Amino acid sequence: MQSTAFRPAVEAMVVGLPPWAVVFLILGGSVAVAWLVRVGGDALIRRVTVRIDGDVDDVVFATIHPPLYVSVLIGGTYLAATVVWDVAALGYPVRAGTLSLLVLVWAWTLTRLGRRVARAATDEVSFDRKILPIFQNVWTALVLGASTFFLLSLWQVDVTPLLASAGIIGIVVGFAAKDTIANFFGSIALYADGTYAVGDFVVLDSGERGQVEDISIRSTVIRTRDDMLVTVPNSVLNSALIVNESTPHTERRVRVPVGVAYDSDLDHVETVLQDVAAAEELIEARPTPRVRFRSFGDSAVEVELLGWIDDPILRGRATHRLVKAVHAAFRADGVEIPFPQRELTIAGSDAADAAAGFEPDADGISDGTAD
C-alpha cells in the first residue's frame, strides 16, 4: 500500500532515467542524508552536552546517534527497492522484514543505552546508585517485551490469545516464582525506604557485617570483614533489622569497656584513659574522646573509653589498638585491673571435720552435721 503511493512520486521526479540510475540516486541520497545526520548530530551533541554537567547526557546522545543514520540507510534501501521490484506484489513480508530490522536495531540500541546509562550514572553524585541496578533490569525487560510485541504484530501474529491467557500464566508464574517476585518487590521497598546504597557498611541482625558490593533485582551482595561475599535475598533484607553505619555520616563511636579496682584513684584512671585516646591516631580529635564510669561491678568499677573513628570499617582495628594501649598504660601507672576470684574449701579429713565440729557416725563417716 505505502509503496504504491511512493512509486508515482518517485517516477515523476526521475522521468526518463533508467531504473539503475534511480536506484543509485536514491541510495546516494540516503547516504548523503545519513552523513548529514551524523555530522549535524555530532555538532548538536557537542553544543548541547557542553552545557549539561555529568556524563549521562553524553552517553544518551552518543548511543542514540548511530542508529539514526542507520535507520536512514535502511529506509533509503527500502525506497530504492520499490523502484526495481514491485514490492506490493511481493506482499507484506518485505515491508514487515524492513520494519522488523528497524525494531531489532532500536531494541538493541535501547538495551545498550540502559546499560551504558547505569554504568555512567554510577559515578554521578546526583543519582541514587542503589536504584541503578533495578532501573537497568526493569528497562531491559520493558524494551524486550515491547520489541517482541511489535515484531509479533508486524508479522500478523494474533496476540489476543496470549493476552487472554496472561491471567492464568500470571497465576502459575506467581506460584512458581513467588520468591523471585518477593525479592523484586523487596528491592523496590529497600530503595523506597533508603535503607542502604552500594558502598555502605551495614550490620545485619543475623550477625553479618560488611560493605554492600552490589544490589540487583534479586539479591544484595555484602563483602564481610573476612573478605567473603555473602549474597542475601532482598525479601530477607526487607524484613530484617539492618544497621547502616554509613548514614547519615560515616563517623562511628568505639567503646572500650574496662574494670578498675575499687581502691583506684578514679580521677587518675580518667586521665590515663584520655591520654591513651589522644595518642591513638585512629581516634578523631573531634568529637573529644570521653571516659564514663558506668557501674559498681562484682569485682571492679566499670568504666568505658569512648572515641570516634572516621569510617566504620576501622572499628575492629581501633578497638584492638586501644585495648593494647589501655593495658600497657595501666601497667605502667600501677592501675589494677581486677578479675573475679573464688575460694573453695573441701572438708575431706577427720581433723578438718573435727575442727568444723562435725561428729562421725558409727562407720566413722561424718554426716556433715555440726553440734
PDB file of N, CA and C in Angstrom, residues 180-218:
ATOM      1  N   THR A 180      11.148 -15.064  43.660  1.00  0.00           N
ATOM      2  CA  THR A 180      11.702 -14.035  42.778  1.00  0.00           C
ATOM      3  C   THR A 180      10.866 -12.761  42.821  1.00  0.00           C
ATOM      4  N   ILE A 181       9.551 -12.917  42.815  1.00  0.00           N
ATOM      5  CA  ILE A 181       8.674 -11.743  42.890  1.00  0.00           C
ATOM      6  C   ILE A 181       8.838 -11.032  44.228  1.00  0.00           C
ATOM      7  N   ALA A 182       8.949 -11.831  45.304  1.00  0.00           N
ATOM      8  CA  ALA A 182       9.159 -11.221  46.626  1.00  0.00           C
ATOM      9  C   ALA A 182      10.477 -10.465  46.674  1.00  0.00           C
ATOM     10  N   ASN A 183      11.518 -11.012  46.035  1.00  0.00           N
ATOM     11  CA  ASN A 183      12.808 -10.319  46.005  1.00  0.00           C
ATOM     12  C   ASN A 183      12.726  -9.034  45.185  1.00  0.00           C
ATOM     13  N   PHE A 184      11.945  -9.074  44.094  1.00  0.00           N
ATOM     14  CA  PHE A 184      11.798  -7.872  43.259  1.00  0.00           C
ATOM     15  C   PHE A 184      11.131  -6.748  44.041  1.00  0.00           C
ATOM     16  N   PHE A 185       9.988  -7.058  44.645  1.00  0.00           N
ATOM     17  CA  PHE A 185       9.301  -6.023  45.418  1.00  0.00           C
ATOM     18  C   PHE A 185      10.087  -5.649  46.669  1.00  0.00           C
ATOM     19  N   GLY A 186      10.874  -6.599  47.198  1.00  0.00           N
ATOM     20  CA  GLY A 186      11.749  -6.257  48.322  1.00  0.00           C
ATOM     21  C   GLY A 186      12.795  -5.243  47.935  1.00  0.00           C
ATOM     22  N   SER A 187      13.350  -5.371  46.716  1.00  0.00           N
ATOM     23  CA  SER A 187      14.345  -4.397  46.256  1.00  0.00           C
ATOM     24  C   SER A 187      13.721  -3.021  46.086  1.00  0.00           C
ATOM     25  N   ILE A 188      12.477  -2.978  45.591  1.00  0.00           N
ATOM     26  CA  ILE A 188      11.796  -1.686  45.444  1.00  0.00           C
ATOM     27  C   ILE A 188      11.533  -1.064  46.812  1.00  0.00           C
ATOM     28  N   ALA A 189      11.115  -1.899  47.784  1.00  0.00           N
ATOM     29  CA  ALA A 189      10.859  -1.383  49.128  1.00  0.00           C
ATOM     30  C   ALA A 189      12.136  -0.877  49.780  1.00  0.00           C
ATOM     31  N   LEU A 190      13.238  -1.579  49.573  1.00  0.00           N
ATOM     32  CA  LEU A 190      14.510  -1.130  50.142  1.00  0.00           C
ATOM     33  C   LEU A 190      14.940   0.205  49.545  1.00  0.00           C
ATOM     34  N   TYR A 191      14.690   0.377  48.243  1.00  0.00           N
ATOM     35  CA  TYR A 191      15.018   1.664  47.635  1.00  0.00           C
ATOM     36  C   TYR A 191      14.118   2.774  48.160  1.00  0.00           C
ATOM     37  N   ALA A 192      12.814   2.474  48.236  1.00  0.00           N
ATOM     38  CA  ALA A 192      11.870   3.497  48.697  1.00  0.00           C
ATOM     39  C   ALA A 192      12.184   3.928  50.124  1.00  0.00           C
ATOM     40  N   ASP A 193      12.612   2.994  50.953  1.00  0.00           N
ATOM     41  CA  ASP A 193      12.950   3.324  52.340  1.00  0.00           C
ATOM     42  C   ASP A 193      14.329   3.959  52.469  1.00  0.00           C
ATOM     43  N   GLY A 194      15.153   3.868  51.427  1.00  0.00           N
ATOM     44  CA  GLY A 194      16.510   4.401  51.512  1.00  0.00           C
ATOM     45  C   GLY A 194      17.353   3.673  52.544  1.00  0.00           C
ATOM     46  N   THR A 195      17.211   2.339  52.589  1.00  0.00           N
ATOM     47  CA  THR A 195      17.869   1.562  53.639  1.00  0.00           C
ATOM     48  C   THR A 195      19.378   1.613  53.506  1.00  0.00           C
ATOM     49  N   TYR A 196      19.902   1.375  52.304  1.00  0.00           N
ATOM     50  CA  TYR A 196      21.349   1.393  52.091  1.00  0.00           C
ATOM     51  C   TYR A 196      21.621   1.605  50.612  1.00  0.00           C
ATOM     52  N   ALA A 197      22.888   1.827  50.285  1.00  0.00           N
ATOM     53  CA  ALA A 197      23.319   2.007  48.904  1.00  0.00           C
ATOM     54  C   ALA A 197      24.613   1.244  48.711  1.00  0.00           C
ATOM     55  N   VAL A 198      25.032   1.111  47.462  1.00  0.00           N
ATOM     56  CA  VAL A 198      26.298   0.454  47.170  1.00  0.00           C
ATOM     57  C   VAL A 198      27.440   1.247  47.811  1.00  0.00           C
ATOM     58  N   GLY A 199      28.290   0.547  48.558  1.00  0.00           N
ATOM     59  CA  GLY A 199      29.386   1.189  49.268  1.00  0.00           C
ATOM     60  C   GLY A 199      29.122   1.414  50.734  1.00  0.00           C
ATOM     61  N   ASP A 200      27.867   1.287  51.184  1.00  0.00           N
ATOM     62  CA  ASP A 200      27.555   1.469  52.603  1.00  0.00           C
ATOM     63  C   ASP A 200      28.029   0.273  53.415  1.00  0.00           C
ATOM     64  N   PHE A 201      28.350   0.530  54.691  1.00  0.00           N
ATOM     65  CA  PHE A 201      28.765  -0.520  55.622  1.00  0.00           C
ATOM     66  C   PHE A 201      27.563  -0.839  56.508  1.00  0.00           C
ATOM     67  N   VAL A 202      27.085  -2.091  56.431  1.00  0.00           N
ATOM     68  CA  VAL A 202      25.860  -2.472  57.120  1.00  0.00           C
ATOM     69  C   VAL A 202      26.128  -3.632  58.065  1.00  0.00           C
ATOM     70  N   VAL A 203      25.261  -3.740  59.069  1.00  0.00           N
ATOM     71  CA  VAL A 203      25.289  -4.840  60.028  1.00  0.00           C
ATOM     72  C   VAL A 203      23.889  -5.455  60.054  1.00  0.00           C
ATOM     73  N   LEU A 204      23.804  -6.776  59.807  1.00  0.00           N
ATOM     74  CA  LEU A 204      22.523  -7.460  59.783  1.00  0.00           C
ATOM     75  C   LEU A 204      22.210  -8.048  61.147  1.00  0.00           C
ATOM     76  N   ASP A 205      20.930  -8.315  61.386  1.00  0.00           N
ATOM     77  CA  ASP A 205      20.538  -8.885  62.667  1.00  0.00           C
ATOM     78  C   ASP A 205      21.005 -10.322  62.822  1.00  0.00           C
ATOM     79  N   SER A 206      21.412 -10.962  61.704  1.00  0.00           N
ATOM     80  CA  SER A 206      21.951 -12.316  61.774  1.00  0.00           C
ATOM     81  C   SER A 206      23.427 -12.341  62.147  1.00  0.00           C
ATOM     82  N   GLY A 207      24.053 -11.168  62.248  1.00  0.00           N
ATOM     83  CA  GLY A 207      25.442 -11.086  62.676  1.00  0.00           C
ATOM     84  C   GLY A 207      26.412 -10.681  61.582  1.00  0.00           C
ATOM     85  N   GLU A 208      26.032 -10.835  60.295  1.00  0.00           N
ATOM     86  CA  GLU A 208      26.941 -10.445  59.221  1.00  0.00           C
ATOM     87  C   GLU A 208      27.107  -8.930  59.194  1.00  0.00           C
ATOM     88  N   ARG A 209      28.335  -8.503  58.953  1.00  0.00           N
ATOM     89  CA  ARG A 209      28.624  -7.077  58.813  1.00  0.00           C
ATOM     90  C   ARG A 209      29.656  -6.909  57.706  1.00  0.00           C
ATOM     91  N   GLY A 210      29.443  -5.904  56.882  1.00  0.00           N
ATOM     92  CA  GLY A 210      30.368  -5.684  55.785  1.00  0.00           C
ATOM     93  C   GLY A 210      29.876  -4.575  54.873  1.00  0.00           C
ATOM     94  N   GLN A 211      30.539  -4.448  53.741  1.00  0.00           N
ATOM     95  CA  GLN A 211      30.257  -3.373  52.795  1.00  0.00           C
ATOM     96  C   GLN A 211      29.390  -3.896  51.656  1.00  0.00           C
ATOM     97  N   VAL A 212      28.372  -3.113  51.274  1.00  0.00           N
ATOM     98  CA  VAL A 212      27.483  -3.503  50.190  1.00  0.00           C
ATOM     99  C   VAL A 212      28.238  -3.378  48.873  1.00  0.00           C
ATOM    100  N   GLU A 213      28.370  -4.514  48.166  1.00  0.00           N
ATOM    101  CA  GLU A 213      29.104  -4.537  46.912  1.00  0.00           C
ATOM    102  C   GLU A 213      28.192  -4.341  45.702  1.00  0.00           C
ATOM    103  N   ASP A 214      26.991  -4.933  45.761  1.00  0.00           N
ATOM    104  CA  ASP A 214      26.112  -4.865  44.601  1.00  0.00           C
ATOM    105  C   ASP A 214      24.668  -5.055  45.047  1.00  0.00           C
ATOM    106  N   ILE A 215      23.755  -4.373  44.361  1.00  0.00           N
ATOM    107  CA  ILE A 215      22.319  -4.517  44.599  1.00  0.00           C
ATOM    108  C   ILE A 215      21.674  -4.875  43.272  1.00  0.00           C
ATOM    109  N   SER A 216      21.113  -6.069  43.181  1.00  0.00           N
ATOM    110  CA  SER A 216      20.435  -6.492  41.967  1.00  0.00           C
ATOM    111  C   SER A 216      18.943  -6.577  42.236  1.00  0.00           C
ATOM    112  N   ILE A 217      18.218  -6.986  41.222  1.00  0.00           N
ATOM    113  CA  ILE A 217      16.774  -7.081  41.369  1.00  0.00           C
ATOM    114  C   ILE A 217      16.382  -8.250  42.257  1.00  0.00           C
ATOM    115  N   ARG A 218      17.308  -9.191  42.489  1.00  0.00           N
ATOM    116  CA  ARG A 218      17.000 -10.377  43.291  1.00  0.00           C
ATOM    117  C   ARG A 218      17.643 -10.359  44.654  1.00  0.00           C
TER     118      ARG A 218
END
